CSV table of C-alpha atoms in Angstrom, one decimal:
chain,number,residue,atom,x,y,z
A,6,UNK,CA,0.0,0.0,0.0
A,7,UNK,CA,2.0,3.5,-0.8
A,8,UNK,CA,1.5,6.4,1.5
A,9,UNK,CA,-2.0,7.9,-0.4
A,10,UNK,CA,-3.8,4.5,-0.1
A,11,UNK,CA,-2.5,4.4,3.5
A,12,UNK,CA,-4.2,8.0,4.7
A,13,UNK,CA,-7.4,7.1,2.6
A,14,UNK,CA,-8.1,4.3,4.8
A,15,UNK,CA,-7.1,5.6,7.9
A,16,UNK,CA,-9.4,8.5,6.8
A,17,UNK,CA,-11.9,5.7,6.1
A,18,UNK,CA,-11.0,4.2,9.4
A,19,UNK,CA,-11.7,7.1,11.7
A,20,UNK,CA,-14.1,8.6,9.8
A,21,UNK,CA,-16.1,5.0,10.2
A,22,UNK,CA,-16.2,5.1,14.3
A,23,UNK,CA,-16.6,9.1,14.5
A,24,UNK,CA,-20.0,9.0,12.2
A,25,UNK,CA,-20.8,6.1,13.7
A,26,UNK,CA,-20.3,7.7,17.4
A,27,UNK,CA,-21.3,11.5,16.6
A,28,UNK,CA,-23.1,11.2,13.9
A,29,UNK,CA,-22.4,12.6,10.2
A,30,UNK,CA,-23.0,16.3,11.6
A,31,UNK,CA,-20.8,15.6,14.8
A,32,UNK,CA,-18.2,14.3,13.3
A,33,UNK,CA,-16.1,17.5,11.9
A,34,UNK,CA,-13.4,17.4,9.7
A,35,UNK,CA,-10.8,18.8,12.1
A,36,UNK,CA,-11.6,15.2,14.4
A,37,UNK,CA,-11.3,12.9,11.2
A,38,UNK,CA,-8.1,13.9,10.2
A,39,UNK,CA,-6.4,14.3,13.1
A,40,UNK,CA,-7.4,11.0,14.4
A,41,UNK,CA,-6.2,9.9,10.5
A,42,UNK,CA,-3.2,11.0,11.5
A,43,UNK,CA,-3.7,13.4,8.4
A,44,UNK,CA,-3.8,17.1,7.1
A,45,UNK,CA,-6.8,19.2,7.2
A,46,UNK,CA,-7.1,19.3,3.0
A,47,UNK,CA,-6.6,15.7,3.3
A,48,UNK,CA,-10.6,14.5,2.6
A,49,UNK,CA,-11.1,17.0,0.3
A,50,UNK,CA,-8.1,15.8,-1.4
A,51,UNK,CA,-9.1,11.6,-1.7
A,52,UNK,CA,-13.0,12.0,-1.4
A,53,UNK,CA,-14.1,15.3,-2.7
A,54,UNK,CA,-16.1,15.9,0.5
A,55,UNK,CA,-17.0,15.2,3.9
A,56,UNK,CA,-20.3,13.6,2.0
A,57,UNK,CA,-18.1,12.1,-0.2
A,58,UNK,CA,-16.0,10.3,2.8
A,59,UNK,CA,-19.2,9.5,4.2
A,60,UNK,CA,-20.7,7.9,0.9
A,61,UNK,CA,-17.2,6.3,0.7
A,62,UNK,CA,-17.5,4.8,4.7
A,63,UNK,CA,-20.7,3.3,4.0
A,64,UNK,CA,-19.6,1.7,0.1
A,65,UNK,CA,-16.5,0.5,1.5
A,66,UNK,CA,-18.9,-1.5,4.7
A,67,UNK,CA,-21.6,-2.8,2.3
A,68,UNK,CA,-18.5,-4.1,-0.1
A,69,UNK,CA,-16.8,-6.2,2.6
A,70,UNK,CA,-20.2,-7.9,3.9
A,71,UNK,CA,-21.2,-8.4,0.2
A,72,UNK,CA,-18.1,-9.9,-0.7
A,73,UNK,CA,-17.7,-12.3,2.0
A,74,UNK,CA,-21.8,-13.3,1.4
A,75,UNK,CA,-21.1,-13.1,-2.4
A,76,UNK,CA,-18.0,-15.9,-1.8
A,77,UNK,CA,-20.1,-18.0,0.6
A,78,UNK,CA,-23.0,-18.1,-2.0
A,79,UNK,CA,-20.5,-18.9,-4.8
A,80,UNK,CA,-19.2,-22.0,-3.2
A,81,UNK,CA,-19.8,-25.7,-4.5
A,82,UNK,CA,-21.6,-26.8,-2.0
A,83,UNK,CA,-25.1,-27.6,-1.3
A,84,UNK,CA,-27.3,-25.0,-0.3
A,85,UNK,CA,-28.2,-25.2,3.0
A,86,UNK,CA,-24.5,-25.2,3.7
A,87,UNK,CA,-23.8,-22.1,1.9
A,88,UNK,CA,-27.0,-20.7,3.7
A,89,UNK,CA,-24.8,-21.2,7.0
A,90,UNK,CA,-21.5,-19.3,5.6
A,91,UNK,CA,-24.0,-16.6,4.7
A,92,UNK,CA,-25.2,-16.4,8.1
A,93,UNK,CA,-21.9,-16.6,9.6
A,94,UNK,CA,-20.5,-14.1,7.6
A,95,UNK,CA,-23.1,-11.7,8.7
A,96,UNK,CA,-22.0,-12.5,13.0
A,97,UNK,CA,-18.0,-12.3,11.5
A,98,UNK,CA,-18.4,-9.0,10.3
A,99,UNK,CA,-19.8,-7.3,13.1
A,100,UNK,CA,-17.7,-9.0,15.4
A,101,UNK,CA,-15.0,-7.4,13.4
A,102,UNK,CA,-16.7,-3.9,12.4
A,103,UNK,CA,-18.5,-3.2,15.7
A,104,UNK,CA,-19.1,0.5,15.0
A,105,UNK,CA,-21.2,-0.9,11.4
A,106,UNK,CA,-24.9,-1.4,13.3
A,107,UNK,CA,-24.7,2.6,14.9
A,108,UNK,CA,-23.4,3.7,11.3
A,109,UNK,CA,-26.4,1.9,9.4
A,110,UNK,CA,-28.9,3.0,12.1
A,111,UNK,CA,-27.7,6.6,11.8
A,112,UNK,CA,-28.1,6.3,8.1
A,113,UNK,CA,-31.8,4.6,8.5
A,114,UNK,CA,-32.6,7.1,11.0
A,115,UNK,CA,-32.4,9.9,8.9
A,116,UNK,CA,-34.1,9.1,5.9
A,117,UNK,CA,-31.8,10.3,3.5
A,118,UNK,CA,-31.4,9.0,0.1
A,119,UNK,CA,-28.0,6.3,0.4
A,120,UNK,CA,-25.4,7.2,-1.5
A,121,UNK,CA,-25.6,4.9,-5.3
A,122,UNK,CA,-22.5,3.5,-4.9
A,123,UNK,CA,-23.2,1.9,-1.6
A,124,UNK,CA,-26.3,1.2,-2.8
A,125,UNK,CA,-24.5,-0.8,-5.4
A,126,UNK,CA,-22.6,-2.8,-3.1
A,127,UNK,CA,-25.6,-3.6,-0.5
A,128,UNK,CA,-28.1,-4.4,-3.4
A,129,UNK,CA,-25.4,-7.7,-3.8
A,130,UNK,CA,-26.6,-9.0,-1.0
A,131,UNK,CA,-29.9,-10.1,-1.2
A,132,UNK,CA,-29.0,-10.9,-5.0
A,133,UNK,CA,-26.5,-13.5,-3.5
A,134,UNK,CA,-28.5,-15.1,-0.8
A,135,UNK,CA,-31.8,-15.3,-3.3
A,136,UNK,CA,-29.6,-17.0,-5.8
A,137,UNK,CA,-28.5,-19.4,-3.3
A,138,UNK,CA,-32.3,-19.9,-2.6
A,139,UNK,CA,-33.1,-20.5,-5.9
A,140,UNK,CA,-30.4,-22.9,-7.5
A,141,UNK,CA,-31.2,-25.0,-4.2
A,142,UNK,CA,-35.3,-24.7,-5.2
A,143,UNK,CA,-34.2,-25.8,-8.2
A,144,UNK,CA,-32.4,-29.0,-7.1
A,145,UNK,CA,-35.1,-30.4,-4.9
A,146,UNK,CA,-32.7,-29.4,-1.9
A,147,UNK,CA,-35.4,-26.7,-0.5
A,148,UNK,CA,-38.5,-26.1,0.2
A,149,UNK,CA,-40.9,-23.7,-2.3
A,150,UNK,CA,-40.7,-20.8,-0.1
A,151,UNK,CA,-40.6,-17.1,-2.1
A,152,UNK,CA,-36.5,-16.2,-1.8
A,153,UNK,CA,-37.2,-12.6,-1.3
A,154,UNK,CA,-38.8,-13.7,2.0
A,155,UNK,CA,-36.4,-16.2,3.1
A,156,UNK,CA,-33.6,-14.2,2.1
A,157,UNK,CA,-35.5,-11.6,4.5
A,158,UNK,CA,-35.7,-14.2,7.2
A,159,UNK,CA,-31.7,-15.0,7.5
A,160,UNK,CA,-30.8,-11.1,6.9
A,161,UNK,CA,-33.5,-9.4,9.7
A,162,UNK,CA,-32.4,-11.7,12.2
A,163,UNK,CA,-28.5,-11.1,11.9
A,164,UNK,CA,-29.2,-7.7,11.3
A,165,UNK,CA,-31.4,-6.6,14.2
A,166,UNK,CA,-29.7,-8.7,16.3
A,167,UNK,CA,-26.2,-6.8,15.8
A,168,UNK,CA,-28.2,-3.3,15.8
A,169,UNK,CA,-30.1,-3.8,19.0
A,170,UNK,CA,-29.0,-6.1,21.2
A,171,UNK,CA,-27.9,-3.7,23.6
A,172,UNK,CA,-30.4,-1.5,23.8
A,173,UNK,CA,-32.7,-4.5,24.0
A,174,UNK,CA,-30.6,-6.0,26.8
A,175,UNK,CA,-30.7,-2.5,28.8
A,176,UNK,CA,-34.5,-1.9,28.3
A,177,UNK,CA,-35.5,-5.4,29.7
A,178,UNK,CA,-32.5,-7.4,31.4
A,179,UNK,CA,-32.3,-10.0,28.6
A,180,UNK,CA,-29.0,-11.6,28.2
A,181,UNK,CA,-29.0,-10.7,24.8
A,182,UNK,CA,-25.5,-8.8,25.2
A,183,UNK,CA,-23.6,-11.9,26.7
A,184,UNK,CA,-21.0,-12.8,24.7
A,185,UNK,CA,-21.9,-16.2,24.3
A,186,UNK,CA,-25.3,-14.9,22.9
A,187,UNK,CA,-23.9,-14.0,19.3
A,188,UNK,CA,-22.8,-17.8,18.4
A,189,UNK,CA,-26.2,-18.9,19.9
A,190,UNK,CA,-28.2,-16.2,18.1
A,191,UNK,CA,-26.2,-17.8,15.1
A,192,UNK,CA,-26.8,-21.1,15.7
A,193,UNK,CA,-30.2,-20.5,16.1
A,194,UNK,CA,-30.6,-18.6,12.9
A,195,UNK,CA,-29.3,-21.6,10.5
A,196,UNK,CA,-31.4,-23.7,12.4
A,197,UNK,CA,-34.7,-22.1,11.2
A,198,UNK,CA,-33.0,-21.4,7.8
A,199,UNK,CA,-32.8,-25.1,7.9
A,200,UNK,CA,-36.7,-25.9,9.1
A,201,UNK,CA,-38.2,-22.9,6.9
A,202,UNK,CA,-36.3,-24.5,3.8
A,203,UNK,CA,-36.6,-28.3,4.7
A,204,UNK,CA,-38.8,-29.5,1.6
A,205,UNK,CA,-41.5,-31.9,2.8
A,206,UNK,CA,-40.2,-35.3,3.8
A,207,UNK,CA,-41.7,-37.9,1.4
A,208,UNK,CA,-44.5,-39.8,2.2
A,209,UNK,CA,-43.4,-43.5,3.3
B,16,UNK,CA,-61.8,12.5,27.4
B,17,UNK,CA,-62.0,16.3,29.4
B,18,UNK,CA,-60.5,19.0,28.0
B,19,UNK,CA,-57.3,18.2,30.2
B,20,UNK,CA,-56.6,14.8,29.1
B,21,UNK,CA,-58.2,15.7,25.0
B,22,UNK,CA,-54.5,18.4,24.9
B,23,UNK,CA,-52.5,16.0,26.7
B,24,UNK,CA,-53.5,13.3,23.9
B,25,UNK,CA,-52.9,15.9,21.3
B,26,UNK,CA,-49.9,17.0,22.5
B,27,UNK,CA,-48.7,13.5,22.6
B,28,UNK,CA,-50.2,12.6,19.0
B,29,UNK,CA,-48.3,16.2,17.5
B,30,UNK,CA,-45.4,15.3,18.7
B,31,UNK,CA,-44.8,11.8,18.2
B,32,UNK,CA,-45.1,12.9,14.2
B,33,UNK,CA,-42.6,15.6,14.6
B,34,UNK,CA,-40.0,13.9,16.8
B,35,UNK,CA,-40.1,10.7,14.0
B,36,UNK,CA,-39.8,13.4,11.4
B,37,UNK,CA,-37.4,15.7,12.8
B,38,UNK,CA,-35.3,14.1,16.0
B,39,UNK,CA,-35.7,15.4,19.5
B,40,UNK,CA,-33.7,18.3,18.3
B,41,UNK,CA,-35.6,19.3,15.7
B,42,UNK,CA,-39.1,19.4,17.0
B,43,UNK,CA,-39.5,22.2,18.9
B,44,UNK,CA,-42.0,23.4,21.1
B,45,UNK,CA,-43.1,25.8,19.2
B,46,UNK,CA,-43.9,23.7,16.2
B,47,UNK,CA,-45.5,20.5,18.5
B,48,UNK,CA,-48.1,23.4,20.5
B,49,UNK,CA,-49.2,24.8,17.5
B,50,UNK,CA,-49.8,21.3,15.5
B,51,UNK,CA,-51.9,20.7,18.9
B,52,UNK,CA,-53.4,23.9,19.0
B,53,UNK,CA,-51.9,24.5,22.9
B,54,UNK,CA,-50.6,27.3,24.9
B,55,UNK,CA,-46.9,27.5,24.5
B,56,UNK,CA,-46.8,26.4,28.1
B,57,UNK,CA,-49.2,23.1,27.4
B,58,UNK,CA,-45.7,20.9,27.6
B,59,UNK,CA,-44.3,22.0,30.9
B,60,UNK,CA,-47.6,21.7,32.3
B,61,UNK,CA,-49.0,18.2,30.9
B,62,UNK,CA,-45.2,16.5,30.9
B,63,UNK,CA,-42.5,18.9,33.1
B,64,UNK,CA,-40.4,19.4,30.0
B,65,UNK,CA,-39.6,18.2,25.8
B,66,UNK,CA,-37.6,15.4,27.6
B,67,UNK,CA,-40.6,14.5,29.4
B,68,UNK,CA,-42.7,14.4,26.4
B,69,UNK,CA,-40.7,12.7,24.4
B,70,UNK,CA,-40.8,9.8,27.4
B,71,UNK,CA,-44.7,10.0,27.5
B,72,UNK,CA,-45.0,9.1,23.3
B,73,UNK,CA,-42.4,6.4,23.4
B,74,UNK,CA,-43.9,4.7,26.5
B,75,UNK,CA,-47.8,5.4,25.1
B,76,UNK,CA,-46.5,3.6,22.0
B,77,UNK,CA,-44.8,0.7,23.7
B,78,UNK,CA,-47.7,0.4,26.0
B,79,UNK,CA,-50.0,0.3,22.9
B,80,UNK,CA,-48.5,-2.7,21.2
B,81,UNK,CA,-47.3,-4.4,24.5
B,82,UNK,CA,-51.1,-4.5,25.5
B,83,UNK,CA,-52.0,-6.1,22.7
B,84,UNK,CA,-49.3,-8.6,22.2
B,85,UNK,CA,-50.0,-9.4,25.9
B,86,UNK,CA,-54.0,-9.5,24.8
B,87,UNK,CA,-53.3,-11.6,22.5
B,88,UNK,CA,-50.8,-13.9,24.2
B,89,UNK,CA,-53.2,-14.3,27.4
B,90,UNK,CA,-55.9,-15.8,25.3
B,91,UNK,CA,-57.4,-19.4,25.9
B,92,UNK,CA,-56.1,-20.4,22.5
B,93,UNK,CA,-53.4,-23.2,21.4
B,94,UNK,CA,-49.7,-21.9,21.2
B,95,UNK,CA,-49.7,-21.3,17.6
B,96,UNK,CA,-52.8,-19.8,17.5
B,97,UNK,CA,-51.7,-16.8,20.0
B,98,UNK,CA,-48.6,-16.5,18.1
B,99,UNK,CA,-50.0,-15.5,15.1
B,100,UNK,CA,-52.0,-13.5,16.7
B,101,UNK,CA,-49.1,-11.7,18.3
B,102,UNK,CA,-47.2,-11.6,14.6
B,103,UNK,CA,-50.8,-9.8,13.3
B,104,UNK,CA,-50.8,-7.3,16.2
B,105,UNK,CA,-47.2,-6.6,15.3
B,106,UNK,CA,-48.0,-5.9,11.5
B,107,UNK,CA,-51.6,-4.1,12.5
B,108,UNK,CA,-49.8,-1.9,15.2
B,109,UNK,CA,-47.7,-1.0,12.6
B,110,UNK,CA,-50.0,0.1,9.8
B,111,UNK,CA,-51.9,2.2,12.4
B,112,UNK,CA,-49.0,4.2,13.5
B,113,UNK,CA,-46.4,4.4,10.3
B,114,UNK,CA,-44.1,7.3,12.6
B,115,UNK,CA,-43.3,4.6,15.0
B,116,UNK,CA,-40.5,3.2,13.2
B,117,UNK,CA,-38.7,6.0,12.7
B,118,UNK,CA,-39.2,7.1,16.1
B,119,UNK,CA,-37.8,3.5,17.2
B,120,UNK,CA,-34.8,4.1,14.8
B,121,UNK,CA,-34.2,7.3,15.6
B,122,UNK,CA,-34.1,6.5,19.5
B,123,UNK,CA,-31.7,3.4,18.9
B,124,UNK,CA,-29.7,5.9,16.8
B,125,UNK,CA,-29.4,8.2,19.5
B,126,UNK,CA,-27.6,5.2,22.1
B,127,UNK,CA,-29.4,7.5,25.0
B,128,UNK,CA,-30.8,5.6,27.5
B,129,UNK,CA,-34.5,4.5,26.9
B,130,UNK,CA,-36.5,6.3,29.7
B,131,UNK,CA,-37.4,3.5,32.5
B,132,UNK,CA,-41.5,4.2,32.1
B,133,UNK,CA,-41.1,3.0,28.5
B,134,UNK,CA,-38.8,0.1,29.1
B,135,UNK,CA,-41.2,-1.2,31.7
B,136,UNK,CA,-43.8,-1.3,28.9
B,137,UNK,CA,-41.4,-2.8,26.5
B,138,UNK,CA,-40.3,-5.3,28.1
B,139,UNK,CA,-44.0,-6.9,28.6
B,140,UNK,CA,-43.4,-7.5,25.3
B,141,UNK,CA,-40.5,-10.0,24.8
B,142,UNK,CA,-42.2,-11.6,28.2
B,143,UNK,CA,-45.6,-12.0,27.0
B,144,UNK,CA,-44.5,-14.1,23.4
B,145,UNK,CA,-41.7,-16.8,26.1
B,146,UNK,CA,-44.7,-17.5,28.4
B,147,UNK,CA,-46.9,-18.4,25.2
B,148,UNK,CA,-43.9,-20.5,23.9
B,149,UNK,CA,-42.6,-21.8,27.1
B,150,UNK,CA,-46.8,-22.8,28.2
B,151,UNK,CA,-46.8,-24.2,24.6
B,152,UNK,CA,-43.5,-26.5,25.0
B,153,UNK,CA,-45.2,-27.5,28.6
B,154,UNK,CA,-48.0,-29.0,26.6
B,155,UNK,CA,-46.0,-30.5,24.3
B,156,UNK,CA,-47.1,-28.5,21.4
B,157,UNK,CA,-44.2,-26.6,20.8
B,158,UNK,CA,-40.6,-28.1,19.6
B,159,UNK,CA,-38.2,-27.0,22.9
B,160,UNK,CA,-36.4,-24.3,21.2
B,161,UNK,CA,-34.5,-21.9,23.8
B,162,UNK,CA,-38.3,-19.2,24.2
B,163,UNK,CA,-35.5,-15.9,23.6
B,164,UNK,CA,-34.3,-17.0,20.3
B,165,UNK,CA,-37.9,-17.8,19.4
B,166,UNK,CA,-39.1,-14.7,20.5
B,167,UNK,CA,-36.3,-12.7,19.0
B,168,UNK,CA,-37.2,-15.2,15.3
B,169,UNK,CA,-40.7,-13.7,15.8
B,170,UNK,CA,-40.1,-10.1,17.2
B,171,UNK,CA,-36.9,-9.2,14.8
B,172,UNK,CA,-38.4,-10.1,11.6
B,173,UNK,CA,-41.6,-7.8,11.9
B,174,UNK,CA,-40.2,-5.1,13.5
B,175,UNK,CA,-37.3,-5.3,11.0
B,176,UNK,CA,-39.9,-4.9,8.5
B,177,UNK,CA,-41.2,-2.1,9.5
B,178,UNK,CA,-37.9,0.0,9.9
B,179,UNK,CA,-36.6,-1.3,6.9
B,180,UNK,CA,-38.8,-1.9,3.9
B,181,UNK,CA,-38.9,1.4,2.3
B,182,UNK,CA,-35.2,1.9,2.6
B,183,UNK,CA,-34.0,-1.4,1.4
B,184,UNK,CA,-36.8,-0.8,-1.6
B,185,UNK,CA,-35.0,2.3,-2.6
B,186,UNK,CA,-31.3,0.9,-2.5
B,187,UNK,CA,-32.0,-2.8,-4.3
B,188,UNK,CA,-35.1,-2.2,-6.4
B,189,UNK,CA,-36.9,-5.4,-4.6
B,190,UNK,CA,-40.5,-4.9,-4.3
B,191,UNK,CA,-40.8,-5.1,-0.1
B,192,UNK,CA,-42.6,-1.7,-0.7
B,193,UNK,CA,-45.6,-3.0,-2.4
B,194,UNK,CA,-49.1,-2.3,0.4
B,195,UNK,CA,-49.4,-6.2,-0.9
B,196,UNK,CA,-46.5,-7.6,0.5
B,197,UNK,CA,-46.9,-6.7,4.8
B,198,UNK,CA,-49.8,-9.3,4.3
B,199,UNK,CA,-47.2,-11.6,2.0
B,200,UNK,CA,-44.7,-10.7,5.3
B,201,UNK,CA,-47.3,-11.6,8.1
B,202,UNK,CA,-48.0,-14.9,6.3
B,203,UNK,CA,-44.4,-15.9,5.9
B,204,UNK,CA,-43.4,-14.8,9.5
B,205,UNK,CA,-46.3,-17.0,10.7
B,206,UNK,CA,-44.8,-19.8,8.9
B,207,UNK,CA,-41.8,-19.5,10.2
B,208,UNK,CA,-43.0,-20.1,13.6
B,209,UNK,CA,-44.9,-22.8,12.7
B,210,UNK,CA,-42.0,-24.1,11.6
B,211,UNK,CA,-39.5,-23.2,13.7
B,212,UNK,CA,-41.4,-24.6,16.9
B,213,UNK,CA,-42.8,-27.8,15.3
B,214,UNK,CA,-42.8,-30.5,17.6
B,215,UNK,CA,-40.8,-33.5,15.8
B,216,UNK,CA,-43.3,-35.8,13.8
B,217,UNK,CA,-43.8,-39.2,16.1
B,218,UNK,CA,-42.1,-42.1,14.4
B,219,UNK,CA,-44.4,-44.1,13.0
C-alpha cells in the first residue's frame, strides 16, 4: 500500500467510528483527520467531501459484507451449507466492524437518500442469498418458499440482532449482550434457515 | 376525554409525528403546540419538560403494542394460535401508526438511555411471546427451542420490517414496498414459527 492508499483508509478508518459515534453532523473534519493521522485538506483531497468520505464509509462497509456473502454463496456446496456461511458471515463481520450497526442506524434514522455506490454494493446481498435460494429450489434441496422472503428471514435476524441487542438488553435485562449470545443467536438462525427451507419429507 | 386529558393526547399525538420526522432536536415546542393547538406552556404543564414528552410518546407507543401482544398472548387459545395472533398485532400496530419506526430508529440511533416508564412497557413485550412459547412447550405443542431466540425469530423479523422496507426498496429495487406484501410478510413470518417450533413428527 503506498503512502496515499495508507491516509485514505485511515481516513476511512476514523471517519467510520466518528460517524458512527457523533453522527455525520458531529463528526467535523478537524476530528477525522487528526485522528487519520492526516492534514486538514486531506478528505477534500481523496474524497471530494465530507459527503463524499461518508458515501465512501458506508460503500467500503456494504463491499466487505457483500463480498464475504457473495464468496459463501458462490461455493460448491449444497445450499443449506452455503445458507450457513451466509449467516456466519453476517456474525463475522460485526464481530469485526462493531461501529457498522450505529453507522447503518444513523443512516436509516435519517431518511436520507443512500449514497448509489453503496447502494450498489448492498443491493449484492440479497441478490447472492436469493440466488442461493433458488439454484437450491431448483435441485429439490429446498422447500418452495418465495426467496425474497427467506432471504429476508436469515438477513433481519443477523441484522437486528447486531443493531439492537444492547439496547434491548438494557431496556428489559435479557441476556441478549452476553458474549456467548452472538454464536447462539447464530446457531439459532441456520437452524430455522434449515426448518423454513426443509422440503416436505416424502411420504413412506 | 376532558378537555385536560383531550390536549394531553394531542400534544402526545403532535409530537410523536414531529419527533419521527425531525429528531428530538428538531421538534421544537413551538412547532409540536401549535400542530396541537396549545398554549406554549401546554408541555411543561402536561409533561414537566420536551424530555418529558418525548418519554410520555415512546412509553404510550410501547404500551400500545405491548397490551396487545399481551391480549393476545393471554388468550385461551393453542400456542400457535396466540402466536399469530401476536405476529398480526405486530403488523396491525404498525400500519396504524407508520411514525413509529422511525421514532424506534431514531431513539436506537441516538444510544441515549431508553426512559425507565417506557422500558417497563417494552419489556412486557419479549415476556408475553416466552410464556406463550414456554406454556406451549409445557404441553407439548411446541418443539423445545430456547423461548428468547424464538421470540427474537418472531419479534426481529416484523419489526425489522417495518424500519426497513422502504429503505431497502430504494437501494436494491426489490419490491418489499408494495401495500401487498406486509400481508405476504405476516404470512411468511407466521410460517416460520410454525415451523421453527414444530414438535418432531412421532415415528411411526
Amino acid at each position: 500500500m503506498n503512502q496515499t492508499d495508507d491516509t485514505k483508509q485511515r481516513l476511512l478508518d476514523a471517519s467510520r467510528k466518528l460517524f458512527a459515534d457523533n453522527g455525520f453532523a458531529g463528526a467535523s473534519v478537524r476530528a477525522i483527520t487528526r485522528q487519520a493521522g492526516a492534514n486538514l485538506g486531506a478528505i477534500t483531497y481523496h474524497f471530494g467531501s465530507k459527503e463524499g468520505l461518508y458515501a465512501a464509509v458506508l460503500e467500503q462497509l456494504f463491499a466487505i459484507l457483500a463480498d464475504r456473502v457473495s464468496a459463501a454463496a458462490a461455493r460448491a456446496a449444497p445450499a443449506r451449507e452455503r445458507l450457513e456461511e451466509i449467516v456466519h458471515a453476517f456474525f463475522a463481520f460485526f464481530a469485526e466492524y462493531p461501529e457498522a450497526p450505529r453507522l447503518v442506524l444513523r443512516h436509516l434514522a435519517s431518511a436520507s437518500a443512500p449514497p448509489e455506490a453503496a447502494a450498489r454494493q448492498f443491493r449484492r446481498m440479497p441478490e447472492a442469498i436469493m440466488s442461493v435460494v433458488r439454484q437450491g429450489q431448483a435441485h429439490g434441496e429446498l422447500r418452495a418458499v418465495e426467496p425474497l422472503l427467506a432471504t429476508f428471514t436469515l438477513a433481519s435476524q443477523a441484522v437486528w440482532f447486531a443493531v439492537v441487542r444492547s439496547t434491548i438488553a438494557a431496556m428489559t435485562g435479557l441476556p441478549l449482550d452476553r458474549p456467548e449470545m452472538a454464536a447462539a443467536m447464530e446457531r439459532h438462525i441456520v437452524d430455522v434457515m434449515g426448518r423454513v427451507l426443509e422440503p416436505a419429507m416424502k411420504s413412506a
